[in-house]
Amino acid sequence: SSGEILLNNINIKSFNYLEYRDIFGTVFQNYKSFEFSIAENVALNKFNNSIDCRNKVEKQLSEVGLLDKINSLPKNILTMLGRLFDDEGTKFSGGELQKLALAKALYREPKIIILDEPTSALDPFAEDDLIRTFGEAARGKMVFYISHRLSVAKYADKVIFIDDNTISGFDTHEQLIKNNPRYAEMYEAQAK
């Protein structure tokens, strides 16, 4: 309710709102897909079926590891997600929907990606696969990965460990295991 939010020491109120929003791409825990084509789920209202747009959608789907599956579908990227409007539509698994959400975030070419509990509904093997996919697809971007699962912290360059509403650690996963007893205790409890 008070104070400032700064980006590179500049108050965000100084930025054009739409330009500021374009800096960020987000993937939330409860991603919603739409009963539209796969391409429209990735590009949303930017999809115009041009060659350039189709190529960009396919590039993002390839980055997240979905293109081969989608190319096996009856209408490729124009296949409907769901069967409400087309009996040839397809249903995706939870992991596939999360990859689709990442493709959507990447389509906008953000500089910063925020992943908020994107693997909470996945088993450990699917989570590990998705984290690796996220890492590859988001290469060269700043990524904030928000999670209660400390198993994903080993992939981070730096971990901000928040305990009891306080930042109680900021370091690599390995250093926090060595130097932060509470972090190590929580990590071990989850590993069991």
PDB file of C-alpha atoms in Angstrom:
ATOM      1  CA  SER A   1       0.000   0.000   0.000  1.00  0.00           C
ATOM      2  CA  SER A   2       3.055   2.275   0.097  1.00  0.00           C
ATOM      3  CA  GLY A   3       6.583   2.512  -1.198  1.00  0.00           C
ATOM      4  CA  GLU A   4       8.074   1.983  -4.633  1.00  0.00           C
ATOM      5  CA  ILE A   5       8.794  -0.901  -6.969  1.00  0.00           C
ATOM      6  CA  LEU A   6      11.964  -0.285  -8.930  1.00  0.00           C
ATOM      7  CA  LEU A   7      13.261  -1.908 -12.104  1.00  0.00           C
ATOM      8  CA  ASN A   8      16.926  -1.069 -12.685  1.00  0.00           C
ATOM      9  CA  ASN A   9      16.522   1.719 -10.103  1.00  0.00           C
ATOM     10  CA  ILE A  10      13.623   3.282 -12.020  1.00  0.00           C
ATOM     11  CA  ASN A  11      10.146   3.470 -10.499  1.00  0.00           C
ATOM     12  CA  ILE A  12       7.874   1.217 -12.559  1.00  0.00           C
ATOM     13  CA  LYS A  13       5.291   4.004 -12.685  1.00  0.00           C
ATOM     14  CA  SER A  14       7.712   5.786 -15.060  1.00  0.00           C
ATOM     15  CA  PHE A  15       7.367   3.050 -17.687  1.00  0.00           C
ATOM     16  CA  ASN A  16       4.666   2.713 -20.308  1.00  0.00           C
ATOM     17  CA  TYR A  17       2.339   0.134 -18.742  1.00  0.00           C
ATOM     18  CA  LEU A  18       2.100  -2.141 -21.813  1.00  0.00           C
ATOM     19  CA  GLU A  19       5.857  -2.028 -22.419  1.00  0.00           C
ATOM     20  CA  TYR A  20       6.472  -2.867 -18.757  1.00  0.00           C
ATOM     21  CA  ARG A  21       4.036  -5.814 -18.905  1.00  0.00           C
ATOM     22  CA  ASP A  22       5.775  -7.142 -22.023  1.00  0.00           C
ATOM     23  CA  ILE A  23       8.972  -7.623 -20.018  1.00  0.00           C
ATOM     24  CA  PHE A  24       7.335 -10.484 -18.098  1.00  0.00           C
ATOM     25  CA  GLY A  25       6.090 -13.921 -19.049  1.00  0.00           C
ATOM     26  CA  THR A  26       4.290 -15.990 -16.436  1.00  0.00           C
ATOM     27  CA  VAL A  27       3.360 -19.609 -15.948  1.00  0.00           C
ATOM     28  CA  PHE A  28       1.076 -20.231 -13.002  1.00  0.00           C
ATOM     29  CA  GLN A  29       0.225 -23.390 -11.108  1.00  0.00           C
ATOM     30  CA  ASN A  30      -3.372 -23.349 -12.338  1.00  0.00           C
ATOM     31  CA  TYR A  31      -2.846 -22.784 -16.028  1.00  0.00           C
ATOM     32  CA  LYS A  32      -6.053 -22.631 -18.028  1.00  0.00           C
ATOM     33  CA  SER A  33      -6.242 -23.754 -21.613  1.00  0.00           C
ATOM     34  CA  PHE A  34      -8.950 -22.718 -24.020  1.00  0.00           C
ATOM     35  CA  GLU A  35     -11.092 -24.769 -26.413  1.00  0.00           C
ATOM     36  CA  PHE A  36      -9.316 -23.143 -29.341  1.00  0.00           C
ATOM     37  CA  SER A  37      -6.550 -24.412 -31.596  1.00  0.00           C
ATOM     38  CA  ILE A  38      -3.174 -25.220 -30.087  1.00  0.00           C
ATOM     39  CA  ALA A  39      -1.732 -22.279 -32.041  1.00  0.00           C
ATOM     40  CA  GLU A  40      -4.307 -19.897 -30.555  1.00  0.00           C
ATOM     41  CA  ASN A  41      -3.524 -21.220 -27.069  1.00  0.00           C
ATOM     42  CA  VAL A  42       0.121 -20.267 -27.634  1.00  0.00           C
ATOM     43  CA  ALA A  43      -0.229 -16.968 -29.518  1.00  0.00           C
ATOM     44  CA  LEU A  44      -3.678 -15.948 -28.241  1.00  0.00           C
ATOM     45  CA  ASN A  45      -5.005 -12.934 -30.158  1.00  0.00           C
ATOM     46  CA  LYS A  46      -1.686 -12.547 -32.013  1.00  0.00           C
ATOM     47  CA  PHE A  47      -2.333 -15.694 -34.067  1.00  0.00           C
ATOM     48  CA  ASN A  48      -3.111 -14.770 -37.677  1.00  0.00           C
ATOM     49  CA  ASN A  49      -2.204 -18.027 -39.486  1.00  0.00           C
ATOM     50  CA  SER A  50       0.587 -16.332 -41.447  1.00  0.00           C
ATOM     51  CA  ILE A  51       3.745 -18.331 -42.188  1.00  0.00           C
ATOM     52  CA  ASP A  52       5.752 -16.167 -39.763  1.00  0.00           C
ATOM     53  CA  CYS A  53       3.213 -16.610 -36.975  1.00  0.00           C
ATOM     54  CA  ARG A  54       2.945 -20.361 -37.553  1.00  0.00           C
ATOM     55  CA  ASN A  55       6.748 -20.671 -37.546  1.00  0.00           C
ATOM     56  CA  LYS A  56       6.996 -18.738 -34.281  1.00  0.00           C
ATOM     57  CA  VAL A  57       4.330 -20.932 -32.647  1.00  0.00           C
ATOM     58  CA  GLU A  58       6.098 -24.081 -33.874  1.00  0.00           C
ATOM     59  CA  LYS A  59       9.452 -22.762 -32.631  1.00  0.00           C
ATOM     60  CA  GLN A  60       8.067 -22.265 -29.126  1.00  0.00           C
ATOM     61  CA  LEU A  61       6.373 -25.669 -29.150  1.00  0.00           C
ATOM     62  CA  SER A  62       9.655 -27.230 -30.221  1.00  0.00           C
ATOM     63  CA  GLU A  63      11.517 -25.378 -27.439  1.00  0.00           C
ATOM     64  CA  VAL A  64       9.246 -26.915 -24.809  1.00  0.00           C
ATOM     65  CA  GLY A  65       9.306 -30.401 -26.320  1.00  0.00           C
ATOM     66  CA  LEU A  66       5.741 -30.566 -27.682  1.00  0.00           C
ATOM     67  CA  LEU A  67       6.182 -30.142 -31.432  1.00  0.00           C
ATOM     68  CA  ASP A  68       6.667 -33.820 -32.295  1.00  0.00           C
ATOM     69  CA  LYS A  69       3.463 -34.773 -30.495  1.00  0.00           C
ATOM     70  CA  ILE A  70       1.547 -31.895 -32.075  1.00  0.00           C
ATOM     71  CA  ASN A  71       2.830 -32.747 -35.554  1.00  0.00           C
ATOM     72  CA  SER A  72       1.362 -36.231 -35.064  1.00  0.00           C
ATOM     73  CA  LEU A  73      -2.126 -34.754 -34.552  1.00  0.00           C
ATOM     74  CA  PRO A  74      -4.677 -34.542 -37.410  1.00  0.00           C
ATOM     75  CA  LYS A  75      -4.392 -30.780 -37.926  1.00  0.00           C
ATOM     76  CA  ASN A  76      -1.004 -30.130 -36.309  1.00  0.00           C
ATOM     77  CA  ILE A  77      -0.970 -26.735 -34.572  1.00  0.00           C
ATOM     78  CA  LEU A  78      -4.504 -26.068 -35.825  1.00  0.00           C
ATOM     79  CA  THR A  79      -5.813 -29.072 -33.871  1.00  0.00           C
ATOM     80  CA  MET A  80      -8.369 -27.952 -31.331  1.00  0.00           C
ATOM     81  CA  LEU A  81      -7.468 -28.325 -27.683  1.00  0.00           C
ATOM     82  CA  GLY A  82     -10.497 -30.221 -26.457  1.00  0.00           C
ATOM     83  CA  ARG A  83     -13.448 -31.703 -28.316  1.00  0.00           C
ATOM     84  CA  LEU A  84     -16.149 -29.129 -27.606  1.00  0.00           C
ATOM     85  CA  PHE A  85     -16.020 -27.664 -31.132  1.00  0.00           C
ATOM     86  CA  ASP A  86     -14.230 -30.430 -33.053  1.00  0.00           C
ATOM     87  CA  ASP A  87     -14.422 -34.200 -32.572  1.00  0.00           C
ATOM     88  CA  GLU A  88     -10.819 -34.439 -33.825  1.00  0.00           C
ATOM     89  CA  GLY A  89      -9.635 -32.199 -30.988  1.00  0.00           C
ATOM     90  CA  THR A  90      -7.115 -33.445 -28.465  1.00  0.00           C
ATOM     91  CA  LYS A  91      -6.711 -33.524 -24.702  1.00  0.00           C
ATOM     92  CA  PHE A  92      -3.347 -32.869 -23.059  1.00  0.00           C
ATOM     93  CA  SER A  93      -1.943 -34.306 -19.846  1.00  0.00           C
ATOM     94  CA  GLY A  94      -1.079 -32.010 -16.936  1.00  0.00           C
ATOM     95  CA  GLY A  95       2.583 -31.919 -17.946  1.00  0.00           C
ATOM     96  CA  GLU A  96       1.721 -31.186 -21.560  1.00  0.00           C
ATOM     97  CA  LEU A  97      -0.560 -28.341 -20.491  1.00  0.00           C
ATOM     98  CA  GLN A  98       2.249 -26.862 -18.408  1.00  0.00           C
ATOM     99  CA  LYS A  99       4.600 -27.086 -21.397  1.00  0.00           C
ATOM    100  CA  LEU A 100       1.932 -25.379 -23.495  1.00  0.00           C
ATOM    101  CA  ALA A 101       1.730 -22.627 -20.856  1.00  0.00           C
ATOM    102  CA  LEU A 102       5.500 -22.153 -21.086  1.00  0.00           C
ATOM    103  CA  ALA A 103       5.292 -21.975 -24.891  1.00  0.00           C
ATOM    104  CA  LYS A 104       2.654 -19.258 -24.486  1.00  0.00           C
ATOM    105  CA  ALA A 105       4.907 -17.306 -22.109  1.00  0.00           C
ATOM    106  CA  LEU A 106       7.912 -17.684 -24.429  1.00  0.00           C
ATOM    107  CA  TYR A 107       5.903 -16.634 -27.495  1.00  0.00           C
ATOM    108  CA  ARG A 108       5.794 -13.091 -26.130  1.00  0.00           C
ATOM    109  CA  GLU A 109       9.629 -13.067 -25.919  1.00  0.00           C
ATOM    110  CA  PRO A 110       9.796 -11.772 -22.336  1.00  0.00           C
ATOM    111  CA  LYS A 111      13.047 -10.851 -20.623  1.00  0.00           C
ATOM    112  CA  ILE A 112      11.843 -12.165 -17.256  1.00  0.00           C
ATOM    113  CA  ILE A 113       9.844 -15.353 -16.717  1.00  0.00           C
ATOM    114  CA  ILE A 114       7.983 -16.038 -13.482  1.00  0.00           C
ATOM    115  CA  LEU A 115       7.086 -19.670 -12.836  1.00  0.00           C
ATOM    116  CA  ASP A 116       4.717 -19.942  -9.877  1.00  0.00           C
ATOM    117  CA  GLU A 117       4.424 -23.545  -8.649  1.00  0.00           C
ATOM    118  CA  PRO A 118       4.167 -24.838 -12.228  1.00  0.00           C
ATOM    119  CA  THR A 119       4.912 -28.447 -11.261  1.00  0.00           C
ATOM    120  CA  SER A 120       2.740 -28.794  -8.175  1.00  0.00           C
ATOM    121  CA  ALA A 121       0.391 -31.331  -9.773  1.00  0.00           C
ATOM    122  CA  LEU A 122       3.141 -33.493 -11.276  1.00  0.00           C
ATOM    123  CA  ASP A 123       4.873 -36.607 -10.006  1.00  0.00           C
ATOM    124  CA  PRO A 124       8.642 -36.319  -9.329  1.00  0.00           C
ATOM    125  CA  PHE A 125       9.671 -37.796 -12.710  1.00  0.00           C
ATOM    126  CA  ALA A 126       7.378 -35.507 -14.707  1.00  0.00           C
ATOM    127  CA  GLU A 127       8.508 -32.580 -12.545  1.00  0.00           C
ATOM    128  CA  ASP A 128      12.183 -33.306 -13.234  1.00  0.00           C
ATOM    129  CA  ASP A 129      11.504 -33.555 -16.984  1.00  0.00           C
ATOM    130  CA  LEU A 130       9.527 -30.310 -16.973  1.00  0.00           C
ATOM    131  CA  ILE A 131      12.187 -28.429 -14.981  1.00  0.00           C
ATOM    132  CA  ARG A 132      14.855 -29.507 -17.467  1.00  0.00           C
ATOM    133  CA  THR A 133      12.608 -28.450 -20.350  1.00  0.00           C
ATOM    134  CA  PHE A 134      11.946 -25.063 -18.691  1.00  0.00           C
ATOM    135  CA  GLY A 135      15.678 -24.582 -18.174  1.00  0.00           C
ATOM    136  CA  GLU A 136      16.498 -25.229 -21.812  1.00  0.00           C
ATOM    137  CA  ALA A 137      13.594 -23.194 -23.202  1.00  0.00           C
ATOM    138  CA  ALA A 138      14.259 -20.212 -20.943  1.00  0.00           C
ATOM    139  CA  ARG A 139      18.005 -20.135 -21.540  1.00  0.00           C
ATOM    140  CA  GLY A 140      19.297 -16.550 -21.611  1.00  0.00           C
ATOM    141  CA  LYS A 141      16.339 -15.161 -19.662  1.00  0.00           C
ATOM    142  CA  MET A 142      15.970 -14.257 -16.014  1.00  0.00           C
ATOM    143  CA  VAL A 143      13.692 -16.840 -14.404  1.00  0.00           C
ATOM    144  CA  PHE A 144      12.030 -16.670 -11.003  1.00  0.00           C
ATOM    145  CA  TYR A 145      10.851 -20.111  -9.980  1.00  0.00           C
ATOM    146  CA  ILE A 146       8.528 -19.957  -6.979  1.00  0.00           C
ATOM    147  CA  SER A 147       8.058 -23.291  -5.243  1.00  0.00           C
ATOM    148  CA  HIS A 148       7.519 -25.001  -1.933  1.00  0.00           C
ATOM    149  CA  ARG A 149       9.329 -28.011  -3.363  1.00  0.00           C
ATOM    150  CA  LEU A 150      13.004 -27.622  -2.603  1.00  0.00           C
ATOM    151  CA  SER A 151      13.952 -30.380  -5.048  1.00  0.00           C
ATOM    152  CA  VAL A 152      13.826 -27.849  -7.892  1.00  0.00           C
ATOM    153  CA  ALA A 153      16.266 -25.516  -6.111  1.00  0.00           C
ATOM    154  CA  LYS A 154      19.245 -27.586  -7.266  1.00  0.00           C
ATOM    155  CA  TYR A 155      18.662 -26.258 -10.800  1.00  0.00           C
ATOM    156  CA  ALA A 156      18.793 -22.595  -9.754  1.00  0.00           C
ATOM    157  CA  ASP A 157      21.841 -20.362 -10.013  1.00  0.00           C
ATOM    158  CA  LYS A 158      20.741 -18.724  -6.759  1.00  0.00           C
ATOM    159  CA  VAL A 159      18.070 -19.618  -4.211  1.00  0.00           C
ATOM    160  CA  ILE A 160      16.159 -17.098  -2.142  1.00  0.00           C
ATOM    161  CA  PHE A 161      15.059 -19.114   0.885  1.00  0.00           C
ATOM    162  CA  ILE A 162      12.111 -17.546   2.709  1.00  0.00           C
ATOM    163  CA  ASP A 163      11.298 -18.968   6.120  1.00  0.00           C
ATOM    164  CA  ASP A 164       8.813 -17.453   8.565  1.00  0.00           C
ATOM    165  CA  ASN A 165       8.191 -14.426   6.298  1.00  0.00           C
ATOM    166  CA  THR A 166      11.898 -13.569   6.222  1.00  0.00           C
ATOM    167  CA  ILE A 167      14.641 -14.092   3.669  1.00  0.00           C
ATOM    168  CA  SER A 168      16.844 -16.426   5.660  1.00  0.00           C
ATOM    169  CA  GLY A 169      19.156 -17.471   2.866  1.00  0.00           C
ATOM    170  CA  PHE A 170      20.401 -16.331  -0.530  1.00  0.00           C
ATOM    171  CA  ASP A 171      22.989 -18.593  -2.132  1.00  0.00           C
ATOM    172  CA  THR A 172      23.385 -21.677  -4.287  1.00  0.00           C
ATOM    173  CA  HIS A 173      21.503 -24.819  -3.296  1.00  0.00           C
ATOM    174  CA  GLU A 174      24.758 -26.513  -2.307  1.00  0.00           C
ATOM    175  CA  GLN A 175      25.853 -23.623  -0.080  1.00  0.00           C
ATOM    176  CA  LEU A 176      22.461 -23.391   1.595  1.00  0.00           C
ATOM    177  CA  ILE A 177      22.579 -27.122   2.368  1.00  0.00           C
ATOM    178  CA  LYS A 178      25.985 -26.595   4.007  1.00  0.00           C
ATOM    179  CA  ASN A 179      25.376 -23.287   5.768  1.00  0.00           C
ATOM    180  CA  ASN A 180      21.654 -22.977   6.506  1.00  0.00           C
ATOM    181  CA  PRO A 181      20.461 -25.653   8.963  1.00  0.00           C
ATOM    182  CA  ARG A 182      16.762 -24.857   8.446  1.00  0.00           C
ATOM    183  CA  TYR A 183      17.092 -25.126   4.656  1.00  0.00           C
ATOM    184  CA  ALA A 184      18.981 -28.404   4.977  1.00  0.00           C
ATOM    185  CA  GLU A 185      16.361 -29.740   7.405  1.00  0.00           C
ATOM    186  CA  MET A 186      13.480 -28.854   5.060  1.00  0.00           C
ATOM    187  CA  TYR A 187      15.298 -30.251   2.032  1.00  0.00           C
ATOM    188  CA  GLU A 188      15.988 -33.555   3.801  1.00  0.00           C
ATOM    189  CA  ALA A 189      12.377 -33.802   5.048  1.00  0.00           C
ATOM    190  CA  GLN A 190      11.062 -33.354   1.506  1.00  0.00           C
ATOM    191  CA  ALA A 191      13.622 -35.751   0.032  1.00  0.00           C
ATOM    192  CA  LYS A 192      12.272 -38.518   2.289  1.00  0.00           C
TER     193      LYS A 192
END
